[in-house]
Structures are given as C-alpha cells and as structure tokens.
Amino acid sequence: MQSPNTRSTLLMAPALLWLTALMVVPCGLILALGFFRRGLYGGIEYTFTLENFALIVDPLYAGIFLTSARIAGLATLIAVVIGYAAAYAIAAAPRQRQPFLLFLAVLPFWSNYLIRTYAWIVLLNREGLITQGLRMLGYEGEPPSMLYTEGAVITGLVYNYLPFVILACYAPLARLNPELAEASRDLGASAFTTFRRVILPMTVPGIAAGAVFVFVLSIGNFITPALLGGGRFQMMGNLIYAQFLTANDWPFGAAISMVLIAIMMGLLTLQAIAAEKGAGEKREGADG
C-alpha cells in the first residue's frame, strides 16, 4: 500500500511538471539570456557579460523603474482603500446576500482585460460618455483632458485589479468573530476605536495580500499604459516589450525581466512570511 506522502507526491506530480515545463524552464532560459550580448544587427551573441544588469541602474532606466513603482504604488493605495471598504460592506451585509455581492465584485473578470481597457477609452476621450454627460448638465467649456494622462493609467489599473483586493480582504473579514467587536463596544470603545484596534489589525494579512497582488500586477503591466497613457508614460512592462519586439535587444530585455521577477518574488515572499507570522500569533493567542 502507498503511504500518504507517496499519494500526495503522485497527485502533485502533474501540476509540478506543468509548472516546471511552462514556468521554471522558460524563466531559466530568460535568466540565461540576460548574461549574453546583443548582436551587432540584433539577435544574440553568446559572450558572457554583466553589462545588461549594470545598465539597469542607468539614470534613464532607473527613472522608468521609479515611475513604474510610483504609478503602481498609487494604484495599490487607491485599490486597497476602495477594495477594503467594499469588502467590509459585503461582510457586514446579511449572509444570504453576500454571494450575490461577491458575484458583482468579480463580474468584470468575466470579460476580456483588453475589452475592459478599451471601455475606459470610450469613457475618458474628449467625445466620450463623461464629456457628453457634462454637456447634458450644462457644461459648455473645453472638454477636460482625461485620456492619455497618468490619472487614466492609474484609474485603469485600479479598476482592473480591484476585485483581487476585495476578495483578499473579504476572506478575513468574513471569518472575524462578531463577538470581538461587541465586547469592544461593551467595554466603552467607540465604533472607530473598535475598527482601528480590533478589526483592522486582524485583517492586515488580507490587506497585505491584496496590496501585493495589485502592486505586482501593476508594475509589470504594459497594456494599460500603452492604451490609456497613449505611450506617454513608459513603464517597466512597456520597456521590456520594446526591448524584445522593437529594439531586438533580447539580452537586455531578459535582464530587466529577471529584475522585475526578482522584485515580485521578494514581495510575495514577504507577504507569505507576514501571513504565516500573523497566523502563528493568532494560534498562540488562542492557546493562551
């Protein structure tokens, strides 16, 4: 008879093989490309070098990285504030209505990402629905410039990734024992104090998970800056896209890709450690 560990290994084997073949191996090949030179007329010259990674700290490319981090950070902050409020409202709703509200929250995922982004172009352009709505209300001035701005890029990122935050924050809020809040109020704490000192600390792992998801997906995004930013805002994803498909500099594009992947993996690792630490503190509190 097979042991439980053997059965678990056999059950995980197809998924591990799939991930190894389609994620680990391609990432390894991309990493290897980063240590070679670009050929004189494009292509790859198989000569070992560290110049591609050293070039990333050049002020030009470092500025693009900082711009990407700033835009992704603003999108993350806005998404966390809106998403946590929405998750809190869903968790506070009657239990029989919560599945329907969650369905509405993830409904955008049922349409293609590209279609959702094009929808924002329809809304934000000078002859779009927002401008027409302002004119119906009596506004006769110059239409506001909303499309091809940094605000449009951030709006698109927040809209597309907001469901991740809602789901990540809803999970700990739904598991929260309502007796804790009742006990806090019975001891004389105000609603705001109860939220700040009881509810918020216990849902930090969900907030962190949602924030990491939005930041990681935003900083590497290239579709939203290209469409809603009109190419005016170069982000890391656009830079990698240009190196592979326009400049034909695969080694430098591979180096940038690996740095971005390393940052993403670092953030995900920190989030996992923080979540495990929070779970350990909860278990210690329960045992005590």
PDB file of C-alpha atoms in Angstrom:
ATOM      1  CA  MET A   1       0.000   0.000   0.000  1.00  0.00           C
ATOM      2  CA  GLN A   2       1.136   3.515  -0.754  1.00  0.00           C
ATOM      3  CA  SER A   3       1.878   5.891   2.095  1.00  0.00           C
ATOM      4  CA  PRO A   4       0.012   9.244   2.345  1.00  0.00           C
ATOM      5  CA  ASN A   5       3.213  11.094   1.356  1.00  0.00           C
ATOM      6  CA  THR A   6       3.596   8.971  -1.769  1.00  0.00           C
ATOM      7  CA  ARG A   7      -0.025   9.539  -2.772  1.00  0.00           C
ATOM      8  CA  SER A   8       0.370  13.295  -2.218  1.00  0.00           C
ATOM      9  CA  THR A   9       3.512  13.333  -4.355  1.00  0.00           C
ATOM     10  CA  LEU A  10       1.798  11.435  -7.159  1.00  0.00           C
ATOM     11  CA  LEU A  11      -1.204  13.783  -7.064  1.00  0.00           C
ATOM     12  CA  MET A  12       1.035  16.862  -7.172  1.00  0.00           C
ATOM     13  CA  ALA A  13       3.314  15.479  -9.891  1.00  0.00           C
ATOM     14  CA  PRO A  14       1.233  16.630 -12.930  1.00  0.00           C
ATOM     15  CA  ALA A  15       0.935  20.175 -11.580  1.00  0.00           C
ATOM     16  CA  LEU A  16       4.633  20.308 -10.683  1.00  0.00           C
ATOM     17  CA  LEU A  17       5.619  19.060 -14.121  1.00  0.00           C
ATOM     18  CA  TRP A  18       3.317  21.595 -15.752  1.00  0.00           C
ATOM     19  CA  LEU A  19       4.774  24.474 -13.726  1.00  0.00           C
ATOM     20  CA  THR A  20       8.320  23.293 -14.302  1.00  0.00           C
ATOM     21  CA  ALA A  21       7.892  22.971 -18.056  1.00  0.00           C
ATOM     22  CA  LEU A  22       5.944  26.191 -18.614  1.00  0.00           C
ATOM     23  CA  MET A  23       7.294  28.498 -15.902  1.00  0.00           C
ATOM     24  CA  VAL A  24      10.567  27.362 -14.330  1.00  0.00           C
ATOM     25  CA  VAL A  25      12.288  26.338 -17.574  1.00  0.00           C
ATOM     26  CA  PRO A  26      11.255  29.484 -19.540  1.00  0.00           C
ATOM     27  CA  CYS A  27      12.340  31.709 -16.638  1.00  0.00           C
ATOM     28  CA  GLY A  28      15.659  29.878 -16.545  1.00  0.00           C
ATOM     29  CA  LEU A  29      16.164  30.477 -20.270  1.00  0.00           C
ATOM     30  CA  ILE A  30      15.300  34.166 -19.866  1.00  0.00           C
ATOM     31  CA  LEU A  31      17.781  34.416 -16.979  1.00  0.00           C
ATOM     32  CA  ALA A  32      20.495  32.841 -19.129  1.00  0.00           C
ATOM     33  CA  LEU A  33      19.816  35.305 -21.956  1.00  0.00           C
ATOM     34  CA  GLY A  34      20.491  38.195 -19.590  1.00  0.00           C
ATOM     35  CA  PHE A  35      24.167  37.213 -19.378  1.00  0.00           C
ATOM     36  CA  PHE A  36      24.834  37.433 -23.131  1.00  0.00           C
ATOM     37  CA  ARG A  37      25.371  40.323 -25.527  1.00  0.00           C
ATOM     38  CA  ARG A  38      23.141  41.700 -28.234  1.00  0.00           C
ATOM     39  CA  GLY A  39      24.435  41.003 -31.712  1.00  0.00           C
ATOM     40  CA  LEU A  40      25.549  43.829 -33.949  1.00  0.00           C
ATOM     41  CA  TYR A  41      22.433  43.505 -36.104  1.00  0.00           C
ATOM     42  CA  GLY A  42      20.197  42.086 -33.419  1.00  0.00           C
ATOM     43  CA  GLY A  43      19.987  38.548 -32.219  1.00  0.00           C
ATOM     44  CA  ILE A  44      22.223  37.118 -29.501  1.00  0.00           C
ATOM     45  CA  GLU A  45      25.973  36.966 -29.238  1.00  0.00           C
ATOM     46  CA  TYR A  46      26.869  34.171 -26.825  1.00  0.00           C
ATOM     47  CA  THR A  47      29.560  36.064 -24.935  1.00  0.00           C
ATOM     48  CA  PHE A  48      29.246  36.205 -21.149  1.00  0.00           C
ATOM     49  CA  THR A  49      28.735  39.719 -19.745  1.00  0.00           C
ATOM     50  CA  LEU A  50      27.170  41.543 -16.797  1.00  0.00           C
ATOM     51  CA  GLU A  51      26.618  44.742 -18.760  1.00  0.00           C
ATOM     52  CA  ASN A  52      22.889  44.146 -19.176  1.00  0.00           C
ATOM     53  CA  PHE A  53      22.289  44.089 -15.423  1.00  0.00           C
ATOM     54  CA  ALA A  54      24.650  47.041 -14.861  1.00  0.00           C
ATOM     55  CA  LEU A  55      22.747  49.060 -17.479  1.00  0.00           C
ATOM     56  CA  ILE A  56      19.541  48.782 -15.442  1.00  0.00           C
ATOM     57  CA  VAL A  57      20.884  51.302 -12.886  1.00  0.00           C
ATOM     58  CA  ASP A  58      21.472  53.845 -15.663  1.00  0.00           C
ATOM     59  CA  PRO A  59      19.519  57.040 -14.793  1.00  0.00           C
ATOM     60  CA  LEU A  60      17.281  56.617 -17.857  1.00  0.00           C
ATOM     61  CA  TYR A  61      16.128  53.117 -16.968  1.00  0.00           C
ATOM     62  CA  ALA A  62      16.191  53.751 -13.219  1.00  0.00           C
ATOM     63  CA  GLY A  63      13.814  56.669 -13.835  1.00  0.00           C
ATOM     64  CA  ILE A  64      11.431  54.381 -15.718  1.00  0.00           C
ATOM     65  CA  PHE A  65      11.523  51.933 -12.823  1.00  0.00           C
ATOM     66  CA  LEU A  66      10.791  54.687 -10.282  1.00  0.00           C
ATOM     67  CA  THR A  67       7.916  55.962 -12.425  1.00  0.00           C
ATOM     68  CA  SER A  68       6.516  52.439 -12.645  1.00  0.00           C
ATOM     69  CA  ALA A  69       6.828  51.979  -8.884  1.00  0.00           C
ATOM     70  CA  ARG A  70       5.123  55.315  -8.204  1.00  0.00           C
ATOM     71  CA  ILE A  71       2.182  54.619 -10.533  1.00  0.00           C
ATOM     72  CA  ALA A  72       1.835  51.064  -9.217  1.00  0.00           C
ATOM     73  CA  GLY A  73       2.056  52.343  -5.628  1.00  0.00           C
ATOM     74  CA  LEU A  74      -0.689  54.948  -6.158  1.00  0.00           C
ATOM     75  CA  ALA A  75      -2.898  52.367  -7.868  1.00  0.00           C
ATOM     76  CA  THR A  76      -2.291  49.970  -4.966  1.00  0.00           C
ATOM     77  CA  LEU A  77      -3.149  52.576  -2.324  1.00  0.00           C
ATOM     78  CA  ILE A  78      -6.391  53.596  -4.052  1.00  0.00           C
ATOM     79  CA  ALA A  79      -7.384  49.982  -4.728  1.00  0.00           C
ATOM     80  CA  VAL A  80      -6.753  48.980  -1.093  1.00  0.00           C
ATOM     81  CA  VAL A  81      -8.873  51.855   0.271  1.00  0.00           C
ATOM     82  CA  ILE A  82     -11.779  51.223  -2.110  1.00  0.00           C
ATOM     83  CA  GLY A  83     -11.478  47.443  -2.011  1.00  0.00           C
ATOM     84  CA  TYR A  84     -11.329  47.225   1.790  1.00  0.00           C
ATOM     85  CA  ALA A  85     -14.407  49.446   2.114  1.00  0.00           C
ATOM     86  CA  ALA A  86     -16.280  47.276  -0.395  1.00  0.00           C
ATOM     87  CA  ALA A  87     -15.180  44.058   1.331  1.00  0.00           C
ATOM     88  CA  TYR A  88     -16.215  45.452   4.714  1.00  0.00           C
ATOM     89  CA  ALA A  89     -19.666  46.346   3.339  1.00  0.00           C
ATOM     90  CA  ILE A  90     -20.078  42.874   1.812  1.00  0.00           C
ATOM     91  CA  ALA A  91     -19.021  41.148   5.049  1.00  0.00           C
ATOM     92  CA  ALA A  92     -21.458  43.325   7.028  1.00  0.00           C
ATOM     93  CA  ALA A  93     -24.373  42.525   4.701  1.00  0.00           C
ATOM     94  CA  PRO A  94     -26.844  39.726   5.514  1.00  0.00           C
ATOM     95  CA  ARG A  95     -25.200  36.362   4.895  1.00  0.00           C
ATOM     96  CA  GLN A  96     -27.697  35.308   2.218  1.00  0.00           C
ATOM     97  CA  ARG A  97     -26.853  38.406   0.153  1.00  0.00           C
ATOM     98  CA  GLN A  98     -23.080  38.090   0.367  1.00  0.00           C
ATOM     99  CA  PRO A  99     -22.655  35.553  -2.501  1.00  0.00           C
ATOM    100  CA  PHE A 100     -24.537  37.852  -4.867  1.00  0.00           C
ATOM    101  CA  LEU A 101     -22.467  40.878  -3.818  1.00  0.00           C
ATOM    102  CA  LEU A 102     -19.260  38.890  -4.331  1.00  0.00           C
ATOM    103  CA  PHE A 103     -20.546  37.862  -7.746  1.00  0.00           C
ATOM    104  CA  LEU A 104     -20.966  41.537  -8.652  1.00  0.00           C
ATOM    105  CA  ALA A 105     -17.440  42.252  -7.393  1.00  0.00           C
ATOM    106  CA  VAL A 106     -15.827  39.633  -9.670  1.00  0.00           C
ATOM    107  CA  LEU A 107     -18.182  40.209 -12.609  1.00  0.00           C
ATOM    108  CA  PRO A 108     -15.572  42.310 -14.517  1.00  0.00           C
ATOM    109  CA  PHE A 109     -13.350  39.218 -14.675  1.00  0.00           C
ATOM    110  CA  TRP A 110     -15.931  37.641 -16.976  1.00  0.00           C
ATOM    111  CA  SER A 111     -14.887  39.985 -19.779  1.00  0.00           C
ATOM    112  CA  ASN A 112     -11.538  40.279 -21.533  1.00  0.00           C
ATOM    113  CA  TYR A 113      -8.921  42.579 -19.971  1.00  0.00           C
ATOM    114  CA  LEU A 114      -8.387  44.346 -23.299  1.00  0.00           C
ATOM    115  CA  ILE A 115     -12.114  44.997 -23.729  1.00  0.00           C
ATOM    116  CA  ARG A 116     -12.340  46.482 -20.235  1.00  0.00           C
ATOM    117  CA  THR A 117      -9.429  48.795 -21.014  1.00  0.00           C
ATOM    118  CA  TYR A 118     -10.958  49.913 -24.310  1.00  0.00           C
ATOM    119  CA  ALA A 119     -14.172  50.673 -22.427  1.00  0.00           C
ATOM    120  CA  TRP A 120     -12.258  53.267 -20.407  1.00  0.00           C
ATOM    121  CA  ILE A 121     -11.101  54.873 -23.659  1.00  0.00           C
ATOM    122  CA  VAL A 122     -14.761  55.260 -24.611  1.00  0.00           C
ATOM    123  CA  LEU A 123     -15.486  56.843 -21.233  1.00  0.00           C
ATOM    124  CA  LEU A 124     -12.481  59.176 -20.993  1.00  0.00           C
ATOM    125  CA  ASN A 125     -11.908  60.525 -24.510  1.00  0.00           C
ATOM    126  CA  ARG A 126     -12.946  64.092 -25.362  1.00  0.00           C
ATOM    127  CA  GLU A 127     -16.159  62.947 -27.009  1.00  0.00           C
ATOM    128  CA  GLY A 128     -16.779  60.129 -24.568  1.00  0.00           C
ATOM    129  CA  LEU A 129     -19.654  59.450 -22.214  1.00  0.00           C
ATOM    130  CA  ILE A 130     -18.253  61.551 -19.372  1.00  0.00           C
ATOM    131  CA  THR A 131     -17.876  64.619 -21.600  1.00  0.00           C
ATOM    132  CA  GLN A 132     -21.355  64.102 -23.043  1.00  0.00           C
ATOM    133  CA  GLY A 133     -22.759  63.802 -19.541  1.00  0.00           C
ATOM    134  CA  LEU A 134     -21.129  67.092 -18.530  1.00  0.00           C
ATOM    135  CA  ARG A 135     -22.612  68.813 -21.570  1.00  0.00           C
ATOM    136  CA  MET A 136     -26.049  67.466 -20.728  1.00  0.00           C
ATOM    137  CA  LEU A 137     -25.629  69.088 -17.304  1.00  0.00           C
ATOM    138  CA  GLY A 138     -24.890  72.445 -18.964  1.00  0.00           C
ATOM    139  CA  TYR A 139     -21.101  72.454 -19.139  1.00  0.00           C
ATOM    140  CA  GLU A 140     -20.015  74.399 -22.267  1.00  0.00           C
ATOM    141  CA  GLY A 141     -16.289  74.844 -21.717  1.00  0.00           C
ATOM    142  CA  GLU A 142     -13.331  72.959 -23.134  1.00  0.00           C
ATOM    143  CA  PRO A 143     -13.683  69.208 -22.524  1.00  0.00           C
ATOM    144  CA  PRO A 144     -11.362  68.104 -19.719  1.00  0.00           C
ATOM    145  CA  SER A 145      -8.272  66.165 -20.772  1.00  0.00           C
ATOM    146  CA  MET A 146      -8.743  62.798 -19.088  1.00  0.00           C
ATOM    147  CA  LEU A 147      -7.400  60.290 -21.592  1.00  0.00           C
ATOM    148  CA  TYR A 148      -3.649  59.775 -22.131  1.00  0.00           C
ATOM    149  CA  THR A 149      -2.815  61.009 -18.644  1.00  0.00           C
ATOM    150  CA  GLU A 150      -1.245  59.413 -15.607  1.00  0.00           C
ATOM    151  CA  GLY A 151      -4.629  59.564 -13.889  1.00  0.00           C
ATOM    152  CA  ALA A 152      -6.167  57.498 -16.680  1.00  0.00           C
ATOM    153  CA  VAL A 153      -3.459  54.855 -16.311  1.00  0.00           C
ATOM    154  CA  ILE A 154      -3.980  54.666 -12.542  1.00  0.00           C
ATOM    155  CA  THR A 155      -7.761  54.522 -12.998  1.00  0.00           C
ATOM    156  CA  GLY A 156      -7.432  51.626 -15.428  1.00  0.00           C
ATOM    157  CA  LEU A 157      -5.098  49.706 -13.123  1.00  0.00           C
ATOM    158  CA  VAL A 158      -7.357  50.233 -10.104  1.00  0.00           C
ATOM    159  CA  TYR A 159     -10.461  49.148 -11.988  1.00  0.00           C
ATOM    160  CA  ASN A 160      -8.897  46.009 -13.450  1.00  0.00           C
ATOM    161  CA  TYR A 161      -7.258  44.798 -10.239  1.00  0.00           C
ATOM    162  CA  LEU A 162      -9.783  45.958  -7.631  1.00  0.00           C
ATOM    163  CA  PRO A 163     -11.529  42.542  -7.407  1.00  0.00           C
ATOM    164  CA  PHE A 164      -8.279  41.000  -6.134  1.00  0.00           C
ATOM    165  CA  VAL A 165      -8.315  43.369  -3.156  1.00  0.00           C
ATOM    166  CA  ILE A 166     -12.000  42.816  -2.451  1.00  0.00           C
ATOM    167  CA  LEU A 167     -11.608  39.032  -2.381  1.00  0.00           C
ATOM    168  CA  ALA A 168      -8.387  39.159  -0.340  1.00  0.00           C
ATOM    169  CA  CYS A 169      -9.924  41.467   2.277  1.00  0.00           C
ATOM    170  CA  TYR A 170     -13.305  39.766   2.372  1.00  0.00           C
ATOM    171  CA  ALA A 171     -11.849  36.428   3.490  1.00  0.00           C
ATOM    172  CA  PRO A 172     -10.514  37.612   6.907  1.00  0.00           C
ATOM    173  CA  LEU A 173     -13.470  39.961   7.415  1.00  0.00           C
ATOM    174  CA  ALA A 174     -15.948  37.120   6.862  1.00  0.00           C
ATOM    175  CA  ARG A 175     -14.078  34.903   9.364  1.00  0.00           C
ATOM    176  CA  LEU A 176     -13.944  37.626  12.006  1.00  0.00           C
ATOM    177  CA  ASN A 177     -15.806  36.735  15.200  1.00  0.00           C
ATOM    178  CA  PRO A 178     -18.518  39.421  15.687  1.00  0.00           C
ATOM    179  CA  GLU A 179     -18.336  38.885  19.453  1.00  0.00           C
ATOM    180  CA  LEU A 180     -14.939  40.626  19.485  1.00  0.00           C
ATOM    181  CA  ALA A 181     -16.443  43.865  18.188  1.00  0.00           C
ATOM    182  CA  GLU A 182     -19.377  43.530  20.575  1.00  0.00           C
ATOM    183  CA  ALA A 183     -17.003  43.050  23.510  1.00  0.00           C
ATOM    184  CA  SER A 184     -15.028  46.109  22.456  1.00  0.00           C
ATOM    185  CA  ARG A 185     -18.168  48.246  22.347  1.00  0.00           C
ATOM    186  CA  ASP A 186     -19.348  46.838  25.693  1.00  0.00           C
ATOM    187  CA  LEU A 187     -16.048  47.999  27.200  1.00  0.00           C
ATOM    188  CA  GLY A 188     -16.766  51.545  26.055  1.00  0.00           C
ATOM    189  CA  ALA A 189     -14.816  51.760  22.795  1.00  0.00           C
ATOM    190  CA  SER A 190     -16.277  53.839  20.011  1.00  0.00           C
ATOM    191  CA  ALA A 191     -17.009  52.368  16.590  1.00  0.00           C
ATOM    192  CA  PHE A 192     -13.856  53.963  15.152  1.00  0.00           C
ATOM    193  CA  THR A 193     -11.694  52.695  18.024  1.00  0.00           C
ATOM    194  CA  THR A 194     -13.134  49.201  17.626  1.00  0.00           C
ATOM    195  CA  PHE A 195     -12.321  49.271  13.938  1.00  0.00           C
ATOM    196  CA  ARG A 196      -8.810  50.669  14.460  1.00  0.00           C
ATOM    197  CA  ARG A 197      -7.747  48.446  17.357  1.00  0.00           C
ATOM    198  CA  VAL A 198      -9.728  45.227  16.793  1.00  0.00           C
ATOM    199  CA  ILE A 199     -10.975  44.774  13.238  1.00  0.00           C
ATOM    200  CA  LEU A 200      -8.167  46.374  11.234  1.00  0.00           C
ATOM    201  CA  PRO A 201      -5.231  44.568  12.921  1.00  0.00           C
ATOM    202  CA  MET A 202      -6.918  41.192  12.467  1.00  0.00           C
ATOM    203  CA  THR A 203      -7.458  41.776   8.746  1.00  0.00           C
ATOM    204  CA  VAL A 204      -3.962  43.085   7.931  1.00  0.00           C
ATOM    205  CA  PRO A 205      -2.912  39.793   6.210  1.00  0.00           C
ATOM    206  CA  GLY A 206      -5.786  40.171   3.739  1.00  0.00           C
ATOM    207  CA  ILE A 207      -4.887  43.807   3.100  1.00  0.00           C
ATOM    208  CA  ALA A 208      -1.251  42.861   2.537  1.00  0.00           C
ATOM    209  CA  ALA A 209      -2.191  40.073   0.138  1.00  0.00           C
ATOM    210  CA  GLY A 210      -4.437  42.365  -1.900  1.00  0.00           C
ATOM    211  CA  ALA A 211      -1.835  45.137  -1.959  1.00  0.00           C
ATOM    212  CA  VAL A 212       0.907  42.775  -3.155  1.00  0.00           C
ATOM    213  CA  PHE A 213      -1.345  41.407  -5.902  1.00  0.00           C
ATOM    214  CA  VAL A 214      -2.175  44.888  -7.219  1.00  0.00           C
ATOM    215  CA  PHE A 215       1.385  46.228  -6.996  1.00  0.00           C
ATOM    216  CA  VAL A 216       2.992  43.185  -8.615  1.00  0.00           C
ATOM    217  CA  LEU A 217       0.468  43.109 -11.472  1.00  0.00           C
ATOM    218  CA  SER A 218       0.568  46.890 -11.971  1.00  0.00           C
ATOM    219  CA  ILE A 219       4.321  47.422 -12.081  1.00  0.00           C
ATOM    220  CA  GLY A 220       4.704  44.880 -14.900  1.00  0.00           C
ATOM    221  CA  ASN A 221       1.612  45.934 -16.837  1.00  0.00           C
ATOM    222  CA  PHE A 222       2.123  47.234 -20.374  1.00  0.00           C
ATOM    223  CA  ILE A 223      -1.372  47.172 -21.924  1.00  0.00           C
ATOM    224  CA  THR A 224      -2.929  49.844 -19.706  1.00  0.00           C
ATOM    225  CA  PRO A 225      -0.057  52.392 -20.043  1.00  0.00           C
ATOM    226  CA  ALA A 226       0.004  51.814 -23.809  1.00  0.00           C
ATOM    227  CA  LEU A 227      -3.747  52.314 -24.315  1.00  0.00           C
ATOM    228  CA  LEU A 228      -4.809  54.727 -21.573  1.00  0.00           C
ATOM    229  CA  GLY A 229      -1.455  56.509 -21.383  1.00  0.00           C
ATOM    230  CA  GLY A 230      -1.020  56.793 -25.122  1.00  0.00           C
ATOM    231  CA  GLY A 231       2.647  55.854 -24.830  1.00  0.00           C
ATOM    232  CA  ARG A 232       3.399  58.994 -22.809  1.00  0.00           C
ATOM    233  CA  PHE A 233       4.142  57.044 -19.650  1.00  0.00           C
ATOM    234  CA  GLN A 234       6.825  54.415 -20.067  1.00  0.00           C
ATOM    235  CA  MET A 235       6.602  51.650 -17.507  1.00  0.00           C
ATOM    236  CA  MET A 236       8.693  48.549 -16.957  1.00  0.00           C
ATOM    237  CA  GLY A 237       6.316  46.351 -18.932  1.00  0.00           C
ATOM    238  CA  ASN A 238       6.464  48.701 -21.923  1.00  0.00           C
ATOM    239  CA  LEU A 239      10.271  48.828 -21.704  1.00  0.00           C
ATOM    240  CA  ILE A 240      10.535  45.022 -21.726  1.00  0.00           C
ATOM    241  CA  TYR A 241       8.071  44.814 -24.616  1.00  0.00           C
ATOM    242  CA  ALA A 242      10.109  47.356 -26.601  1.00  0.00           C
ATOM    243  CA  GLN A 243      13.410  45.558 -25.993  1.00  0.00           C
ATOM    244  CA  PHE A 244      12.081  42.222 -27.221  1.00  0.00           C
ATOM    245  CA  LEU A 245       9.898  43.328 -30.137  1.00  0.00           C
ATOM    246  CA  THR A 246      11.201  46.742 -31.242  1.00  0.00           C
ATOM    247  CA  ALA A 247      14.854  47.166 -30.304  1.00  0.00           C
ATOM    248  CA  ASN A 248      15.529  43.438 -30.816  1.00  0.00           C
ATOM    249  CA  ASP A 249      17.754  43.501 -27.731  1.00  0.00           C
ATOM    250  CA  TRP A 250      16.713  40.246 -26.104  1.00  0.00           C
ATOM    251  CA  PRO A 251      19.583  40.084 -23.578  1.00  0.00           C
ATOM    252  CA  PHE A 252      18.782  43.485 -22.077  1.00  0.00           C
ATOM    253  CA  GLY A 253      15.042  42.734 -22.135  1.00  0.00           C
ATOM    254  CA  ALA A 254      15.764  39.447 -20.347  1.00  0.00           C
ATOM    255  CA  ALA A 255      17.839  41.236 -17.696  1.00  0.00           C
ATOM    256  CA  ILE A 256      15.040  43.730 -16.996  1.00  0.00           C
ATOM    257  CA  SER A 257      12.520  40.877 -16.881  1.00  0.00           C
ATOM    258  CA  MET A 258      14.538  38.954 -14.310  1.00  0.00           C
ATOM    259  CA  VAL A 259      14.984  42.026 -12.098  1.00  0.00           C
ATOM    260  CA  LEU A 260      11.226  42.593 -12.226  1.00  0.00           C
ATOM    261  CA  ILE A 261      10.544  38.929 -11.448  1.00  0.00           C
ATOM    262  CA  ALA A 262      13.004  39.082  -8.522  1.00  0.00           C
ATOM    263  CA  ILE A 263      11.167  42.104  -7.094  1.00  0.00           C
ATOM    264  CA  MET A 264       7.816  40.355  -7.489  1.00  0.00           C
ATOM    265  CA  MET A 265       9.077  37.165  -5.849  1.00  0.00           C
ATOM    266  CA  GLY A 266      10.568  39.179  -2.991  1.00  0.00           C
ATOM    267  CA  LEU A 267       7.260  40.937  -2.324  1.00  0.00           C
ATOM    268  CA  LEU A 268       5.302  37.682  -2.488  1.00  0.00           C
ATOM    269  CA  THR A 269       7.775  36.032  -0.106  1.00  0.00           C
ATOM    270  CA  LEU A 270       7.496  38.882   2.402  1.00  0.00           C
ATOM    271  CA  GLN A 271       3.710  38.718   2.191  1.00  0.00           C
ATOM    272  CA  ALA A 272       3.754  34.947   2.797  1.00  0.00           C
ATOM    273  CA  ILE A 273       6.095  35.360   5.789  1.00  0.00           C
ATOM    274  CA  ALA A 274       3.898  38.101   7.256  1.00  0.00           C
ATOM    275  CA  ALA A 275       0.775  35.967   6.767  1.00  0.00           C
ATOM    276  CA  GLU A 276       2.423  32.965   8.445  1.00  0.00           C
ATOM    277  CA  LYS A 277       3.592  35.136  11.316  1.00  0.00           C
ATOM    278  CA  GLY A 278       0.093  36.550  11.763  1.00  0.00           C
ATOM    279  CA  ALA A 279      -1.398  33.051  11.745  1.00  0.00           C
ATOM    280  CA  GLY A 280       1.157  31.950  14.344  1.00  0.00           C
ATOM    281  CA  GLU A 281       0.299  34.866  16.628  1.00  0.00           C
ATOM    282  CA  LYS A 282      -3.395  34.002  16.335  1.00  0.00           C
ATOM    283  CA  ARG A 283      -2.711  30.369  17.279  1.00  0.00           C
ATOM    284  CA  GLU A 284      -0.616  31.467  20.275  1.00  0.00           C
ATOM    285  CA  GLY A 285      -3.380  33.793  21.375  1.00  0.00           C
ATOM    286  CA  ALA A 286      -5.956  31.041  21.073  1.00  0.00           C
ATOM    287  CA  ASP A 287      -3.764  28.601  23.035  1.00  0.00           C
ATOM    288  CA  GLY A 288      -3.148  31.187  25.710  1.00  0.00           C
TER     289      GLY A 288
END
